[in-house]
Amino acid sequence: MGRLTEAAAAGSGSRAAGWAGSPPTLLPLSPTSPRCAATMASSDEDGTNGGASEAGEDREAPGERRRLGVLATAWLTFYDIAMTAGWLVLAIAMVRFYMEKGTHRGLYKSIQKTLKFFQTFALLEIVHCLIGIVPTSVIVTGVQVSSRIFMVWLITHSIKPIQNEESVVLFLVAWTVTEITRYSFYTFSLLDHLPYFIKWARYNFFIILYPVGVAGELLTIYAALPHVKKTGMFSIRLPNKYNVSFDYYYFLLITMASYIPLFPQLYFHMLRQRRKVLHGEVIVEKDD
Amino acid sequence: MKHYEVEILDAKTREKLCFLDKVEPHATIAEIKNLFTKTHPQWYPARQSLRLDPKGKSLKDEDVLQKLPVGTTATLYFRDLGAQISWVTVFLTEYAGPLFIYLLFYFRVPFIYGHKYDFTSSRHTVVHLACICHSFHYIKRLLETLFVHRFSHGTMPLRNIFKNCTYYWGFAAWMAYYINHPLYTPPTYGAQQVKLALAIFVICQLGNFSIHMALRDLRPAGSKTRKIPYPTKNPFTWLFLLVSCPNYTYEVGSWIGFAIMTQCLPVALFSLVGFTQMTIWAKGKHRSYLKEFRDYPPLRMPIIPFLL
């Protein structure tokens, strides 16, 4: 069964492509647990729907939007414009910092407020899925937004000595370019005027940006490991009256290991999406 | 008597897999499955799903050919359900695992808590009591699987065993690690808390067993009939007045009792996850009761009286 026809008939908005092309945070694609298997299916579908409706954009996507209601459309447009602007501000601040100082040292410190504000603001994406104005799975969006929040608040913000690592710049650049492309893609789609180069950027940039972002995130977590081990931060030790312990160091190790099975799955999924959206290839996916 | 012709097509490819002529009109789906197995021995009956529509619901084994909405030439669509394994095997593996794993931690076998604690024993009474309760719970489940439960479906997909064992075994190891840890902290309110928890646990275990017996008596051996369960002379079954699945209510209660007894967060989490899963099952069962029986008692809720 080619999913394409079904998806086109369903004709959900371009928004459904959602995070599919959004490096470098990972999807929970592990096929072992039932919940993750379900997530995998839904992310597959989301991506396919998005791709299909973009392929037949003129016809399908506007209809979906008219069903959304004025208030929701207005809010989403405002939100997407604000987020595009926010990440643009970040991009400019980063470029200016580097031009003036000629070094990446102190870069994170200078932009951290803006970064934390806009990245935390992305939590609203989960709310959008929850209340149904964005047709992407809550679990997929939830995992992706929270992994970003994790990188910002629980790694970079909390472990000061690693803030000047080159790897921080690596994921910052990857995130910034990705988010500018992604949010402007949403904005222009909502306004019904999607320039081809934005669509092209959204489905090509990830080829480089996704591995770059993942590398940045992994190297940053790796750099954090010795500090976490030394300070024992965010860890709970026995004995305590709840009879449970938690070791942030091992948690980070497991997090890093989980990138190994997840990264290729998402990356190849996105390559398939790209072929479908940009080259109109019909990909017959295996029916489950 | 007019005979039927049955053709079986692959639900995905529509390829013709089998043609049966001269099938008795009162042949059941189970019999058709047996005939199909003769030409395709790799698909034993439990693996087969036969349906009238390629994407429709599977037909039941006891459905009779002439009562189906088909002409004298019936087209059935076949789907392979994958390798199957019997429920009894799955249950035994699922429950034997936690029983054994917990004891490894209880006896502190080497390579868990460090060399100096090997085969030592906890100084807290509650740890020993917890081990008795945990073992009792799983031994009871094993014995019930062997001697009490009557399964309406014979098999389940093989991959379920991996999923379920990861869940049961993993949680058992996680809980047992902390309860039997040399640095275990006994309950805040001491003996009083343990006694209360033990009372909850014992009552719920007795209740759970009573419900399983009542359900067994509802279904005569070898049959697949379904009836509305009602309270019996045994007071533990009176919960049937208020909920559809009191066995789940009691099971959750047992785990809450165990969580209070050990004052261990992983046990509380296991109770919560178990409760969520059992609520989903109970809602499904409740819905099918409502659908099947017009006179179903309106007061009943799926799992928690008056609430859920």
PDB file of N, CA, C and O in Angstrom, chain A residues 196-225:
ATOM      1  N   TYR A 196       9.582  28.919  -2.987  1.00  0.00           N
ATOM      2  CA  TYR A 196      10.206  27.609  -3.194  1.00  0.00           C
ATOM      3  C   TYR A 196      11.504  27.476  -2.416  1.00  0.00           C
ATOM      4  O   TYR A 196      11.814  26.426  -1.877  1.00  0.00           O
ATOM      5  N   PHE A 197      12.268  28.564  -2.326  1.00  0.00           N
ATOM      6  CA  PHE A 197      13.593  28.409  -1.687  1.00  0.00           C
ATOM      7  C   PHE A 197      13.462  28.081  -0.202  1.00  0.00           C
ATOM      8  O   PHE A 197      14.340  27.428   0.371  1.00  0.00           O
ATOM      9  N   ILE A 198      12.368  28.502   0.410  1.00  0.00           N
ATOM     10  CA  ILE A 198      12.201  28.147   1.829  1.00  0.00           C
ATOM     11  C   ILE A 198      11.876  26.667   1.963  1.00  0.00           C
ATOM     12  O   ILE A 198      12.415  25.957   2.808  1.00  0.00           O
ATOM     13  N   LYS A 199      10.992  26.204   1.085  1.00  0.00           N
ATOM     14  CA  LYS A 199      10.684  24.784   1.067  1.00  0.00           C
ATOM     15  C   LYS A 199      11.961  23.978   0.780  1.00  0.00           C
ATOM     16  O   LYS A 199      12.245  22.968   1.419  1.00  0.00           O
ATOM     17  N   TRP A 200      12.721  24.484  -0.192  1.00  0.00           N
ATOM     18  CA  TRP A 200      13.968  23.806  -0.565  1.00  0.00           C
ATOM     19  C   TRP A 200      14.915  23.774   0.636  1.00  0.00           C
ATOM     20  O   TRP A 200      15.494  22.741   0.965  1.00  0.00           O
ATOM     21  N   ALA A 201      15.029  24.916   1.307  1.00  0.00           N
ATOM     22  CA  ALA A 201      15.946  25.003   2.454  1.00  0.00           C
ATOM     23  C   ALA A 201      15.519  24.031   3.545  1.00  0.00           C
ATOM     24  O   ALA A 201      16.341  23.322   4.134  1.00  0.00           O
ATOM     25  N   ARG A 202      14.223  23.987   3.775  1.00  0.00           N
ATOM     26  CA  ARG A 202      13.716  23.131   4.844  1.00  0.00           C
ATOM     27  C   ARG A 202      14.009  21.663   4.581  1.00  0.00           C
ATOM     28  O   ARG A 202      14.245  20.898   5.509  1.00  0.00           O
ATOM     29  N   TYR A 203      14.012  21.291   3.315  1.00  0.00           N
ATOM     30  CA  TYR A 203      14.241  19.880   3.005  1.00  0.00           C
ATOM     31  C   TYR A 203      15.651  19.583   2.500  1.00  0.00           C
ATOM     32  O   TYR A 203      15.897  18.507   1.990  1.00  0.00           O
ATOM     33  N   ASN A 204      16.559  20.540   2.611  1.00  0.00           N
ATOM     34  CA  ASN A 204      17.945  20.265   2.242  1.00  0.00           C
ATOM     35  C   ASN A 204      18.936  20.574   3.355  1.00  0.00           C
ATOM     36  O   ASN A 204      19.904  19.855   3.522  1.00  0.00           O
ATOM     37  N   PHE A 205      18.669  21.646   4.079  1.00  0.00           N
ATOM     38  CA  PHE A 205      19.618  22.064   5.116  1.00  0.00           C
ATOM     39  C   PHE A 205      19.899  20.958   6.126  1.00  0.00           C
ATOM     40  O   PHE A 205      20.998  20.822   6.633  1.00  0.00           O
ATOM     41  N   PHE A 206      18.882  20.164   6.395  1.00  0.00           N
ATOM     42  CA  PHE A 206      19.051  19.165   7.453  1.00  0.00           C
ATOM     43  C   PHE A 206      20.147  18.161   7.132  1.00  0.00           C
ATOM     44  O   PHE A 206      20.738  17.578   8.040  1.00  0.00           O
ATOM     45  N   ILE A 207      20.412  17.974   5.836  1.00  0.00           N
ATOM     46  CA  ILE A 207      21.421  16.982   5.443  1.00  0.00           C
ATOM     47  C   ILE A 207      22.742  17.278   6.150  1.00  0.00           C
ATOM     48  O   ILE A 207      23.444  16.369   6.594  1.00  0.00           O
ATOM     49  N   ILE A 208      23.082  18.567   6.239  1.00  0.00           N
ATOM     50  CA  ILE A 208      24.289  18.981   6.946  1.00  0.00           C
ATOM     51  C   ILE A 208      23.982  19.300   8.405  1.00  0.00           C
ATOM     52  O   ILE A 208      24.675  18.846   9.324  1.00  0.00           O
ATOM     53  N   LEU A 209      22.902  20.081   8.616  1.00  0.00           N
ATOM     54  CA  LEU A 209      22.643  20.624   9.949  1.00  0.00           C
ATOM     55  C   LEU A 209      22.323  19.543  10.981  1.00  0.00           C
ATOM     56  O   LEU A 209      22.684  19.667  12.147  1.00  0.00           O
ATOM     57  N   TYR A 210      21.658  18.516  10.544  1.00  0.00           N
ATOM     58  CA  TYR A 210      21.257  17.495  11.500  1.00  0.00           C
ATOM     59  C   TYR A 210      22.470  16.791  12.109  1.00  0.00           C
ATOM     60  O   TYR A 210      22.604  16.762  13.341  1.00  0.00           O
ATOM     61  N   PRO A 211      23.392  16.268  11.266  1.00  0.00           N
ATOM     62  CA  PRO A 211      24.587  15.664  11.876  1.00  0.00           C
ATOM     63  C   PRO A 211      25.413  16.669  12.673  1.00  0.00           C
ATOM     64  O   PRO A 211      25.950  16.321  13.732  1.00  0.00           O
ATOM     65  N   VAL A 212      25.476  17.913  12.201  1.00  0.00           N
ATOM     66  CA  VAL A 212      26.241  18.929  12.926  1.00  0.00           C
ATOM     67  C   VAL A 212      25.635  19.161  14.310  1.00  0.00           C
ATOM     68  O   VAL A 212      26.331  19.163  15.325  1.00  0.00           O
ATOM     69  N   GLY A 213      24.322  19.310  14.340  1.00  0.00           N
ATOM     70  CA  GLY A 213      23.653  19.541  15.615  1.00  0.00           C
ATOM     71  C   GLY A 213      23.836  18.374  16.568  1.00  0.00           C
ATOM     72  O   GLY A 213      24.156  18.570  17.746  1.00  0.00           O
ATOM     73  N   VAL A 214      23.666  17.159  16.048  1.00  0.00           N
ATOM     74  CA  VAL A 214      23.830  15.974  16.892  1.00  0.00           C
ATOM     75  C   VAL A 214      25.253  15.898  17.428  1.00  0.00           C
ATOM     76  O   VAL A 214      25.472  15.643  18.620  1.00  0.00           O
ATOM     77  N   ALA A 215      26.218  16.181  16.549  1.00  0.00           N
ATOM     78  CA  ALA A 215      27.613  16.157  16.990  1.00  0.00           C
ATOM     79  C   ALA A 215      27.828  17.188  18.095  1.00  0.00           C
ATOM     80  O   ALA A 215      28.456  16.898  19.122  1.00  0.00           O
ATOM     81  N   GLY A 216      27.282  18.392  17.898  1.00  0.00           N
ATOM     82  CA  GLY A 216      27.414  19.434  18.907  1.00  0.00           C
ATOM     83  C   GLY A 216      26.826  19.021  20.239  1.00  0.00           C
ATOM     84  O   GLY A 216      27.444  19.177  21.295  1.00  0.00           O
ATOM     85  N   GLU A 217      25.619  18.445  20.184  1.00  0.00           N
ATOM     86  CA  GLU A 217      24.957  18.030  21.422  1.00  0.00           C
ATOM     87  C   GLU A 217      25.751  16.928  22.126  1.00  0.00           C
ATOM     88  O   GLU A 217      25.992  16.988  23.335  1.00  0.00           O
ATOM     89  N   LEU A 218      26.174  15.927  21.328  1.00  0.00           N
ATOM     90  CA  LEU A 218      26.890  14.802  21.935  1.00  0.00           C
ATOM     91  C   LEU A 218      28.212  15.255  22.548  1.00  0.00           C
ATOM     92  O   LEU A 218      28.559  14.856  23.668  1.00  0.00           O
ATOM     93  N   LEU A 219      28.949  16.101  21.806  1.00  0.00           N
ATOM     94  CA  LEU A 219      30.237  16.546  22.326  1.00  0.00           C
ATOM     95  C   LEU A 219      30.064  17.386  23.586  1.00  0.00           C
ATOM     96  O   LEU A 219      30.879  17.326  24.504  1.00  0.00           O
ATOM     97  N   THR A 220      28.978  18.166  23.617  1.00  0.00           N
ATOM     98  CA  THR A 220      28.731  18.988  24.803  1.00  0.00           C
ATOM     99  C   THR A 220      28.410  18.099  26.010  1.00  0.00           C
ATOM    100  O   THR A 220      28.942  18.319  27.108  1.00  0.00           O
ATOM    101  N   ILE A 221      27.555  17.104  25.809  1.00  0.00           N
ATOM    102  CA  ILE A 221      27.242  16.201  26.925  1.00  0.00           C
ATOM    103  C   ILE A 221      28.513  15.484  27.379  1.00  0.00           C
ATOM    104  O   ILE A 221      28.778  15.335  28.571  1.00  0.00           O
ATOM    105  N   TYR A 222      29.322  15.078  26.379  1.00  0.00           N
ATOM    106  CA  TYR A 222      30.573  14.382  26.697  1.00  0.00           C
ATOM    107  C   TYR A 222      31.479  15.269  27.553  1.00  0.00           C
ATOM    108  O   TYR A 222      32.070  14.818  28.535  1.00  0.00           O
ATOM    109  N   ALA A 223      31.546  16.557  27.158  1.00  0.00           N
ATOM    110  CA  ALA A 223      32.385  17.490  27.915  1.00  0.00           C
ATOM    111  C   ALA A 223      31.845  17.699  29.323  1.00  0.00           C
ATOM    112  O   ALA A 223      32.597  18.014  30.250  1.00  0.00           O
ATOM    113  N   ALA A 224      30.523  17.529  29.473  1.00  0.00           N
ATOM    114  CA  ALA A 224      29.913  17.755  30.791  1.00  0.00           C
ATOM    115  C   ALA A 224      30.174  16.604  31.751  1.00  0.00           C
ATOM    116  O   ALA A 224      30.131  16.783  32.971  1.00  0.00           O
ATOM    117  N   LEU A 225      30.449  15.425  31.207  1.00  0.00           N
ATOM    118  CA  LEU A 225      30.541  14.215  32.042  1.00  0.00           C
ATOM    119  C   LEU A 225      31.468  14.352  33.262  1.00  0.00           C
ATOM    120  O   LEU A 225      31.042  14.060  34.381  1.00  0.00           O
TER     121      LEU A 225
END
